[in-house]
């Protein structure tokens, strides 16, 4: 079915079912505010439709582009066209919302806030669906997918750098705390990547041990499973006490930055959650090595160690890498909880924002977290596909 | 009775006893407190919090099961086959949204309280159930579906009488995963004022009282393990009934 969709750019004007869905979403979006204007940071918003949010000609131009985009989505058009259309419409929507910010903010007003409205988000969702569908159908090669991701990242970098979006509320929040933002970004990445590295270094040997010894397998996997059931906020909290004890009683521990609150318990908690996917996938990967390969290696007179390094591990690697992908995406999300125990990261903005009912601030923490997790998933999925043997690739 | 079952029943009895009369377990948590802090959280009844916690998880899980199984059925019929690749990648993308972000972003639309938590758990629960339902419905033994077609069953009869019953154990495994994640994630809902056991943990974080953090975490963790085991047992029973022998995940 998908092959046919790519190969045959049908001349007939058959209606596409996804196109109907996108058109319906866009129709609903037309009745929702495109942007919201607030006189200051926490008062309720004043809804602005598309034609109230942008200068007349720009609103009209955007409406025409949207209509054309819906038209292309609605009929069975070549998949590549659909991808190009969705990306162009999405890019124009982001530029337009930036212009709406500038247009709606009274000149010189530093307190007024303009944020994207429900209509804007729904349009983004509709055309993102079109893009996701086209990308899934095109079955892009791993490098191409990374390339598309890089192009999207570059687009946002240019858009942010050019100042087009500077009058939007989320960037007003950023302007107030630019330094803090990058410091928390560093902390967030250090937490997510540091715990991943530690879990990989510790988890793979544990996984090998569990694979080789049945006596270890059940107890180790059960303990790691049990850790997953402890709610994250409780685990973060429970580690405060033991680490405070370590800092107070082990010479040199506090000198290297270990303390009861802050990044240390967060790092340990993330490490604990990360172990299960790494260990379990190592075990599954090694279990999946074909017996024939092992027998051949044994027959050639390889030692256990040689067999592990040259036969078993390379064959199990794609599965282990899948575990690492799960951990990375999960850790980027979980690291937001670290803020509750003073561990820093993007969660600082999320929880401050929730506390002050300032949604712009919540977005300042949530948007980069989601973007990072998404980018990590795309890149690692591509790498997993690259290292997987061709015949076992998943579609 | 098997020893495993007895241990679980004892743990369940202890859990219920603790939830109903937490004060009688004060001595367990006393060593975790300092400077005369209270050992047991009394601002809100533990029983009420547990009931509300489980209700939120149950409602969210039922809603996500209905939608996820419905969608999986839709995309595996000829009518919805067009949506199959998209639904797969959406399920994949959906998982990259951190629960905290979903919760926090739902607040402006739904206000503080239980509603944002319900939405976050619902969205989060969809993915494992959808993936498993899809696996269950697309990996049926061809001989069985052929036979069903051969005896002249209609599409509807095949779906209700053959495909869904055979896929049920796999779908149940997805529900099990989703419930266990939800039981733990519901605690985060208390950061936006939902009434869940997270309230006890957050009270502990705010007043630096380890006893509160431990009792909240323990109740949630033990509930998750018991629910996981109960659903696993149900799955095994169902599989035995349909005569399937699948490798356990």
XYZ file of C-alpha atoms in Angstrom:
644
model
C 0.000 0.000 0.000
C 2.732 2.460 0.930
C 4.801 1.502 -2.057
C 1.880 2.209 -4.344
C 1.444 5.599 -2.722
C 5.019 6.524 -3.535
C 5.319 4.986 -6.951
C 2.064 6.118 -8.517
C 1.432 9.851 -8.449
C -2.204 9.298 -9.295
C -3.741 11.702 -11.751
C -7.232 11.021 -10.481
C -8.462 13.348 -7.726
C -9.043 10.677 -5.105
C -9.617 12.081 -1.632
C -7.041 11.234 1.020
C -8.488 10.194 4.400
C -5.730 11.844 6.384
C -6.347 14.973 4.299
C -9.978 14.964 5.458
C -8.793 14.817 9.062
C -6.336 17.669 8.471
C -8.994 19.775 6.765
C -11.377 19.156 9.683
C -8.708 20.173 12.214
C -7.907 23.312 10.218
C -11.620 24.154 10.037
C -11.886 23.916 13.833
C -8.706 25.997 14.163
C -10.328 28.764 12.100
C -12.803 29.310 14.948
C -10.134 29.350 17.652
C -7.887 32.282 18.546
C -4.634 32.422 16.548
C -2.898 34.376 19.298
C -3.688 35.622 22.784
C -2.861 39.105 24.049
C -2.407 39.834 27.743
C -1.713 43.217 29.271
C 0.766 41.572 31.639
C 2.240 38.205 32.514
C -0.503 36.637 34.626
C -3.829 38.217 33.669
C -6.263 36.292 31.476
C -5.704 36.472 27.741
C -7.681 38.346 25.118
C -8.274 36.094 22.116
C -7.231 37.351 18.673
C -8.367 35.656 15.488
C -6.030 35.346 12.494
C -7.194 38.615 10.909
C -6.960 40.514 14.214
C -3.513 39.131 15.015
C -1.751 40.057 11.769
C -1.723 42.993 9.341
C -4.473 42.480 6.736
C -2.344 41.474 3.746
C -0.238 39.083 5.811
C -3.294 37.381 7.300
C -4.806 37.059 3.830
C -1.564 35.625 2.417
C -1.337 33.103 5.253
C -4.984 32.121 4.773
C -4.312 31.467 1.066
C -1.208 29.391 1.862
C -3.172 27.388 4.445
C -5.981 26.759 1.963
C -3.466 25.584 -0.654
C -1.798 23.341 1.936
C -5.128 21.796 2.894
C -5.908 21.281 -0.800
C -2.673 19.364 -1.335
C -3.337 17.300 1.793
C -6.937 16.603 0.819
C -6.223 14.964 -2.529
C -3.920 12.056 -3.268
C -0.767 13.916 -4.175
C 2.802 12.548 -4.395
C 4.263 11.957 -0.943
C 7.259 14.210 -1.524
C 4.949 17.135 -2.380
C 3.035 16.512 0.799
C 6.222 16.576 2.869
C 7.441 19.783 1.208
C 4.006 21.408 1.625
C 3.738 20.528 5.298
C 7.246 21.822 6.048
C 6.652 25.104 4.182
C 3.290 25.687 5.919
C 4.801 24.906 9.335
C 7.702 27.309 8.724
C 5.329 30.085 7.608
C 3.110 29.523 10.656
C 6.080 30.067 12.969
C 7.127 33.222 11.116
C 3.517 34.455 11.239
C 3.150 33.918 14.979
C 6.357 35.927 15.461
C 4.928 38.764 13.363
C 1.680 38.551 15.337
C 3.726 39.146 18.480
C 5.278 42.279 17.021
C 1.964 43.474 15.531
C -0.097 43.033 18.715
C 2.429 44.446 21.183
C 2.002 48.220 21.534
C 5.330 49.919 20.585
C 7.686 50.171 23.544
C 5.465 48.076 25.828
C 7.666 45.712 27.831
C 4.970 44.149 30.016
C 2.378 43.050 27.462
C 2.501 39.399 26.488
C 1.497 37.785 23.225
C 1.360 34.013 23.169
C 0.293 31.505 20.507
C -3.402 30.627 20.755
C -5.215 27.304 20.498
C -5.865 27.868 16.779
C -2.146 28.229 16.096
C -1.313 25.041 18.009
C -4.061 23.095 16.263
C -2.788 24.208 12.834
C 0.746 23.191 13.836
C -0.612 19.825 14.959
C -2.551 19.294 11.721
C 0.408 20.013 9.442
C 2.826 18.142 11.715
C 0.545 15.118 11.190
C 0.919 15.577 7.448
C 4.708 15.792 7.798
C 4.869 12.748 10.094
C 2.721 10.731 7.705
C 4.841 11.699 4.686
C 8.070 10.888 6.537
C 6.695 7.504 7.660
C 5.579 6.692 4.089
C 8.808 7.790 2.431
C 10.754 5.389 4.686
C 13.659 7.817 4.691
C 17.141 6.466 5.159
C 18.689 7.052 8.613
C 21.056 9.770 7.382
C 18.259 11.557 5.566
C 16.180 11.592 8.757
C 19.077 13.099 10.697
C 19.486 15.591 7.854
C 15.817 16.628 8.048
C 16.161 17.033 11.810
C 19.299 19.166 11.358
C 17.519 21.323 8.775
C 14.594 21.873 11.158
C 16.996 22.745 13.988
C 18.851 25.157 11.697
C 15.547 26.785 10.716
C 14.660 27.418 14.366
C 18.170 28.651 15.121
C 17.915 31.200 12.295
C 14.367 32.151 13.297
C 15.377 32.685 16.931
C 18.629 34.411 15.976
C 16.873 36.828 13.618
C 14.671 38.057 16.455
C 11.438 37.324 14.554
C 9.985 35.614 17.608
C 11.338 38.080 20.185
C 7.960 39.619 20.952
C 6.410 36.289 21.931
C 5.822 35.654 25.615
C 8.106 32.634 25.893
C 11.047 34.670 24.564
C 10.154 37.557 26.882
C 10.611 35.061 29.728
C 13.891 33.964 28.162
C 15.104 37.569 27.883
C 14.562 37.953 31.638
C 16.657 34.937 32.506
C 19.020 34.211 29.622
C 21.980 33.287 31.847
C 19.960 30.999 34.095
C 18.475 29.309 31.045
C 21.814 28.168 29.654
C 23.073 27.152 33.078
C 19.973 25.005 33.657
C 20.300 23.617 30.127
C 23.837 22.488 30.951
C 22.702 20.930 34.224
C 19.829 19.180 32.470
C 22.110 17.675 29.820
C 24.732 16.747 32.403
C 22.104 14.918 34.460
C 20.574 13.071 31.512
C 23.852 12.159 29.761
C 25.924 11.571 32.908
C 23.462 9.076 34.344
C 23.166 7.406 30.930
C 26.946 7.012 30.674
C 27.146 5.577 34.183
C 24.242 3.206 33.531
C 25.836 1.995 30.286
C 29.214 1.367 31.911
C 27.632 -0.504 34.814
C 24.658 -2.046 33.017
C 26.366 -3.870 30.155
C 28.658 -5.962 32.427
C 25.675 -6.700 34.711
C 23.700 -7.750 31.644
C 26.523 -10.051 30.493
C 26.643 -11.571 33.977
C 22.870 -12.145 33.956
C 23.053 -13.695 30.494
C 25.756 -16.129 31.517
C 24.495 -17.070 34.961
C 20.925 -18.137 35.617
C 21.501 -17.750 39.353
C 21.941 -13.979 38.928
C 19.384 -13.324 36.244
C 16.092 -13.494 38.160
C 17.185 -11.653 41.337
C 18.968 -8.846 39.467
C 16.136 -8.255 37.009
C 13.541 -8.400 39.808
C 15.366 -5.788 41.869
C 15.753 -3.506 38.840
C 12.066 -3.978 38.004
C 11.097 -3.085 41.576
C 13.116 0.153 41.361
C 11.012 1.186 38.348
C 7.852 1.048 40.447
C 9.114 3.606 42.983
C 7.622 6.958 41.948
C 10.322 9.298 40.700
C 9.614 12.065 43.174
C 9.893 9.575 46.058
C 13.152 8.044 44.812
C 14.694 11.488 44.330
C 13.597 12.383 47.852
C 14.705 9.151 49.497
C 18.261 9.528 48.194
C 18.674 12.850 49.989
C 19.425 11.168 53.326
C 22.027 8.589 52.293
C 23.897 11.126 50.172
C 23.875 13.666 52.990
C 25.399 10.958 55.169
C 28.042 10.165 52.538
C 28.899 13.862 52.207
C 29.272 14.237 55.959
C 31.145 11.029 56.696
C 33.321 10.114 53.739
C 36.384 12.306 53.385
C 36.573 14.141 50.091
C 32.980 13.329 49.071
C 31.671 16.818 49.641
C 34.738 18.245 47.923
C 33.710 16.557 44.654
C 30.218 18.014 44.913
C 28.270 15.234 46.625
C 25.623 16.591 48.959
C 22.190 15.622 50.209
C 20.265 17.998 48.027
C 21.067 19.101 44.512
C 22.435 17.248 41.561
C 23.927 14.218 43.351
C 20.678 12.489 44.461
C 19.133 13.353 41.087
C 22.054 11.728 39.285
C 21.839 8.587 41.428
C 18.051 8.330 40.961
C 18.337 8.693 37.170
C 21.107 6.093 37.191
C 18.872 3.681 39.137
C 16.004 4.105 36.662
C 18.388 3.724 33.702
C 19.809 0.371 34.744
C 16.779 -1.782 33.895
C 16.497 -0.935 30.177
C 20.274 -1.288 29.677
C 20.596 -4.566 31.588
C 17.392 -6.098 30.222
C 18.271 -5.215 26.628
C 21.808 -6.554 27.042
C 20.351 -9.852 28.274
C 17.755 -9.996 25.469
C 20.368 -9.053 22.865
C 22.812 -11.730 24.015
C 20.028 -14.324 24.283
C 19.124 -13.553 20.677
C 22.556 -14.430 19.300
C 21.975 -17.414 16.971
C 23.336 -20.645 18.492
C 24.960 -21.411 15.127
C 27.173 -18.315 15.428
C 28.228 -19.324 18.919
C 28.915 -22.904 17.884
C 30.996 -21.766 14.946
C 33.019 -19.491 17.222
C 33.542 -22.315 19.695
C 34.528 -24.657 16.893
C 37.173 -22.194 15.750
C 38.697 -22.476 19.204
C 37.807 -18.999 20.435
C 38.058 -18.392 24.157
C 34.969 -17.225 26.056
C 36.311 -13.688 26.106
C 37.100 -13.651 22.363
C 33.667 -15.022 21.594
C 32.022 -12.324 23.721
C 33.966 -9.471 22.149
C 34.046 -10.558 18.515
C 30.791 -12.521 18.076
C 28.163 -12.070 20.770
C 28.573 -8.393 21.550
C 28.543 -7.112 17.946
C 25.433 -9.217 17.225
C 23.667 -7.987 20.365
C 24.728 -4.363 19.893
C 21.601 -3.084 18.066
C 19.356 -4.380 20.866
C 21.614 -2.855 23.544
C 21.557 0.430 21.658
C 17.747 0.315 21.669
C 17.945 0.109 25.480
C 20.233 3.135 25.520
C 17.754 5.019 23.326
C 14.930 4.269 25.799
C 17.092 5.451 28.688
C 18.174 8.687 27.026
C 14.647 9.769 26.068
C 13.322 8.765 29.489
C 16.137 10.555 31.340
C 15.686 13.808 29.441
C 12.072 13.805 30.642
C 12.771 12.605 34.171
C 15.559 15.124 34.736
C 12.821 17.772 35.035
C 11.888 16.206 38.403
C 15.389 17.003 39.711
C 14.262 20.602 40.174
C 11.995 19.493 43.030
C 15.049 18.575 45.118
C 17.221 21.497 44.059
C 18.995 19.555 41.334
C 18.453 22.165 38.618
C 17.601 21.511 34.988
C 14.689 22.737 32.884
C 12.294 21.557 35.597
C 13.252 24.708 37.519
C 11.259 26.810 35.028
C 8.385 24.330 34.872
C 7.856 24.210 38.629
C 8.472 27.948 39.122
C 5.947 28.590 36.373
C 3.380 26.246 37.926
C 3.956 27.953 41.285
C 3.419 31.431 39.830
C 0.705 30.271 37.387
C 2.922 31.812 34.702
C 2.469 29.514 31.717
C 5.088 31.311 29.632
C 7.643 30.243 32.179
C 6.337 26.646 32.115
C 6.766 26.684 28.343
C 10.325 27.971 28.686
C 11.109 24.766 30.593
C 8.826 22.350 28.757
C 9.550 23.280 25.119
C 13.332 22.671 25.253
C 12.767 19.425 27.197
C 10.341 18.072 24.610
C 12.576 19.251 21.753
C 15.644 17.579 23.275
C 13.804 14.305 23.924
C 12.401 14.315 20.400
C 15.776 15.040 18.787
C 17.434 12.336 20.897
C 14.782 9.816 19.815
C 15.187 10.655 16.098
C 18.985 10.513 16.170
C 19.223 7.294 18.193
C 16.500 5.562 16.157
C 18.519 6.391 13.055
C 21.730 5.054 14.599
C 19.987 1.855 15.739
C 18.769 1.330 12.194
C 22.248 1.957 10.797
C 23.893 -0.676 13.012
C 21.098 -3.254 12.608
C 21.704 -6.045 10.118
C 19.602 -5.410 7.000
C 17.412 -8.515 7.151
C 16.164 -7.896 10.696
C 15.407 -4.196 10.274
C 12.054 -3.202 11.627
C 9.795 -1.202 9.365
C -1.246 -22.415 48.256
C 2.024 -21.510 46.642
C 4.545 -19.558 48.721
C 4.555 -16.679 46.208
C 0.823 -16.213 46.619
C 1.058 -16.306 50.417
C 3.792 -13.642 50.438
C 1.680 -11.423 48.177
C -1.398 -11.859 50.353
C 0.634 -10.957 53.461
C 2.028 -7.862 51.717
C -1.476 -6.881 50.613
C -2.793 -7.317 54.169
C 0.054 -5.165 55.540
C -0.603 -2.502 52.886
C -4.316 -2.360 53.683
C -3.598 -2.260 57.417
C -1.159 0.623 56.908
C -3.539 2.596 54.743
C -6.441 2.165 57.170
C -4.560 2.771 60.427
C -1.263 4.467 59.578
C -0.718 5.616 63.176
C -0.197 2.053 64.378
C 2.887 1.866 62.139
C 4.416 5.094 63.471
C 7.256 3.142 65.099
C 8.417 1.924 61.674
C 8.894 5.447 60.347
C 10.015 7.095 63.594
C 13.751 6.440 62.964
C 13.551 8.439 59.711
C 12.409 11.635 61.415
C 14.521 14.193 63.206
C 13.871 17.097 65.580
C 10.532 15.672 66.674
C 8.925 15.719 63.212
C 5.679 13.752 62.904
C 6.284 10.220 61.598
C 2.919 9.814 59.891
C 1.249 12.195 57.444
C -2.060 13.212 59.028
C -3.083 16.378 57.122
C -5.160 14.185 54.838
C -6.388 10.632 55.353
C -4.115 8.108 53.660
C -7.167 6.034 52.788
C -8.808 8.917 50.902
C -5.592 9.709 49.061
C -5.124 6.063 48.063
C -8.703 5.737 46.847
C -8.433 8.960 44.869
C -5.026 7.901 43.486
C -6.381 4.563 42.277
C -9.576 6.133 40.917
C -7.571 8.567 38.795
C -5.401 5.724 37.480
C -8.446 3.533 36.799
C -10.381 6.220 34.900
C -7.316 7.188 32.849
C -6.516 3.549 32.055
C -10.077 2.683 31.028
C -10.208 5.737 28.769
C -6.842 5.010 27.175
C -7.710 1.326 26.731
C -10.955 2.179 24.909
C -9.284 4.688 22.607
C -6.090 2.677 22.036
C -7.866 -0.597 21.256
C -10.416 1.261 19.117
C -7.629 2.916 17.127
C -5.722 -0.342 16.767
C -8.862 -2.021 15.411
C -9.427 0.901 13.027
C -5.925 0.905 11.546
C -5.904 -2.870 11.084
C -9.171 -2.811 9.029
C -8.990 -2.071 5.298
C -10.791 1.258 5.870
C -8.133 2.635 8.209
C -5.079 0.932 6.757
C -3.970 4.291 5.365
C -3.384 5.487 8.925
C -1.197 2.560 9.979
C 2.251 4.106 9.293
C 1.173 7.455 10.767
C -0.279 5.892 13.907
C 2.932 3.945 14.456
C 5.113 7.031 14.264
C 2.684 9.097 16.376
C 2.786 6.468 19.111
C 6.574 6.676 18.936
C 6.627 10.481 19.084
C 4.036 10.568 21.875
C 6.421 8.776 24.167
C 9.039 11.519 23.944
C 6.764 13.990 25.785
C 7.820 14.012 29.448
C 4.852 13.589 31.841
C 5.832 16.705 33.790
C 5.616 18.778 30.623
C 2.222 17.309 29.686
C 0.923 18.012 33.194
C 2.218 21.542 33.330
C 0.932 22.373 29.853
C -2.531 20.978 30.631
C -2.909 23.349 33.594
C -3.760 26.538 31.650
C -6.506 24.693 29.768
C -7.919 22.593 32.602
C -6.925 24.469 35.753
C -5.242 23.038 38.847
C -6.435 19.783 40.376
C -7.290 16.343 39.104
C -8.143 17.096 35.460
C -4.589 17.778 34.154
C -3.370 14.598 35.879
C -6.124 12.572 34.241
C -5.201 13.957 30.831
C -1.480 13.310 31.320
C -2.052 9.734 32.488
C -4.534 9.132 29.673
C -2.079 10.317 26.997
C 0.780 8.434 28.579
C -1.212 5.231 28.929
C -2.276 5.191 25.267
C 1.075 4.211 23.832
C 1.837 0.838 25.451
C -1.761 -0.340 24.997
C -1.893 0.787 21.376
C 1.420 -0.863 20.523
C 0.400 -4.146 22.121
C -3.077 -4.116 20.583
C -1.451 -3.553 17.200
C 0.958 -6.446 17.788
C -1.875 -8.661 19.008
C -4.110 -7.934 16.027
C -1.387 -8.161 13.365
C 0.343 -11.356 14.545
C -2.647 -13.717 14.745
C -1.932 -17.233 13.528
C -2.921 -17.158 9.823
C -4.453 -20.631 10.068
C -7.022 -19.388 12.575
C -8.070 -16.307 10.599
C -8.262 -18.407 7.420
C -10.459 -20.945 9.178
C -12.730 -18.170 10.466
C -13.086 -16.822 6.947
C -13.610 -20.359 5.639
C -16.575 -21.076 7.902
C -18.210 -17.943 6.517
C -17.886 -15.542 9.441
C -18.505 -11.884 8.604
C -15.787 -9.274 9.269
C -17.582 -8.253 12.425
C -17.961 -11.810 13.703
C -14.300 -12.500 12.989
C -13.233 -9.403 14.902
C -15.412 -10.035 17.950
C -15.347 -13.809 18.001
C -11.802 -14.619 16.893
C -9.348 -11.736 16.564
C -10.087 -9.789 19.748
C -10.290 -12.825 22.063
C -6.979 -14.101 20.688
C -5.342 -10.691 21.032
C -6.663 -10.107 24.559
C -3.646 -11.490 26.475
C -1.263 -9.273 24.488
C -3.546 -6.252 24.954
C -3.702 -7.029 28.662
C 0.106 -7.017 28.808
C -0.016 -3.491 27.377
C -2.624 -2.444 29.944
C -0.413 -3.890 32.687
C 2.557 -1.797 31.553
C 0.406 1.286 31.276
C -1.147 0.834 34.758
C 2.235 0.394 36.419
C 3.565 3.555 34.754
C 0.386 5.444 35.686
C 0.445 4.410 39.358
C 3.928 5.916 39.686
C 3.298 8.929 37.428
C 0.087 9.919 39.224
C 2.262 11.057 42.151
C 3.612 13.877 39.981
C 0.010 15.090 39.673
C 0.263 16.416 43.202
C 2.617 19.143 41.965
C -0.487 20.612 40.301
C -2.685 19.924 43.335
C -4.285 16.626 42.310
C -5.251 14.578 45.313
C -2.951 11.567 45.015
C -0.365 9.891 47.215
C 2.178 12.296 45.722
C 0.800 14.812 48.238
C 2.456 12.834 51.060
C 5.779 12.695 49.193
C 5.728 16.392 48.328
C 4.846 17.304 51.919
C 7.942 15.305 52.879
C 10.118 17.086 50.298
C 8.905 20.504 51.440
C 9.351 19.863 55.178
C 12.474 17.738 54.675
C 10.730 14.809 56.375
C 12.040 11.473 55.113
C 9.297 9.518 56.877
C 6.634 11.129 54.668
C 8.646 10.528 51.476
C 9.223 6.894 52.448
C 5.598 6.104 53.316
C 4.243 7.744 50.173
C 6.827 6.022 47.989
C 6.340 2.671 49.693
C 2.557 2.625 49.341
C 2.789 3.563 45.650
C 5.601 1.093 44.918
C 3.896 -1.823 46.687
C 0.578 -1.084 44.962
C 2.323 -1.040 41.590
C 4.009 -4.403 42.216
C 0.782 -6.046 43.444
C -1.237 -4.736 40.496
C 1.486 -5.898 38.111
C 1.439 -9.403 39.609
C -2.354 -9.603 39.635
C -2.605 -8.596 35.982
C 0.186 -11.034 35.036
C -1.772 -13.836 36.695
C -4.944 -12.801 34.844
C -3.001 -12.826 31.578
C -1.677 -16.329 32.221
C -5.185 -17.548 33.038
C -6.553 -16.030 29.812
C -3.749 -17.484 27.765
C -4.357 -20.925 29.225
C -8.046 -20.563 28.299
C -7.348 -19.660 24.677
C -4.728 -22.384 24.540
C -1.929 -20.030 23.525
C 1.599 -20.446 24.697
C 3.450 -17.229 24.158
C 6.789 -16.200 25.561
C 6.273 -13.883 28.503
C 7.556 -10.371 28.111
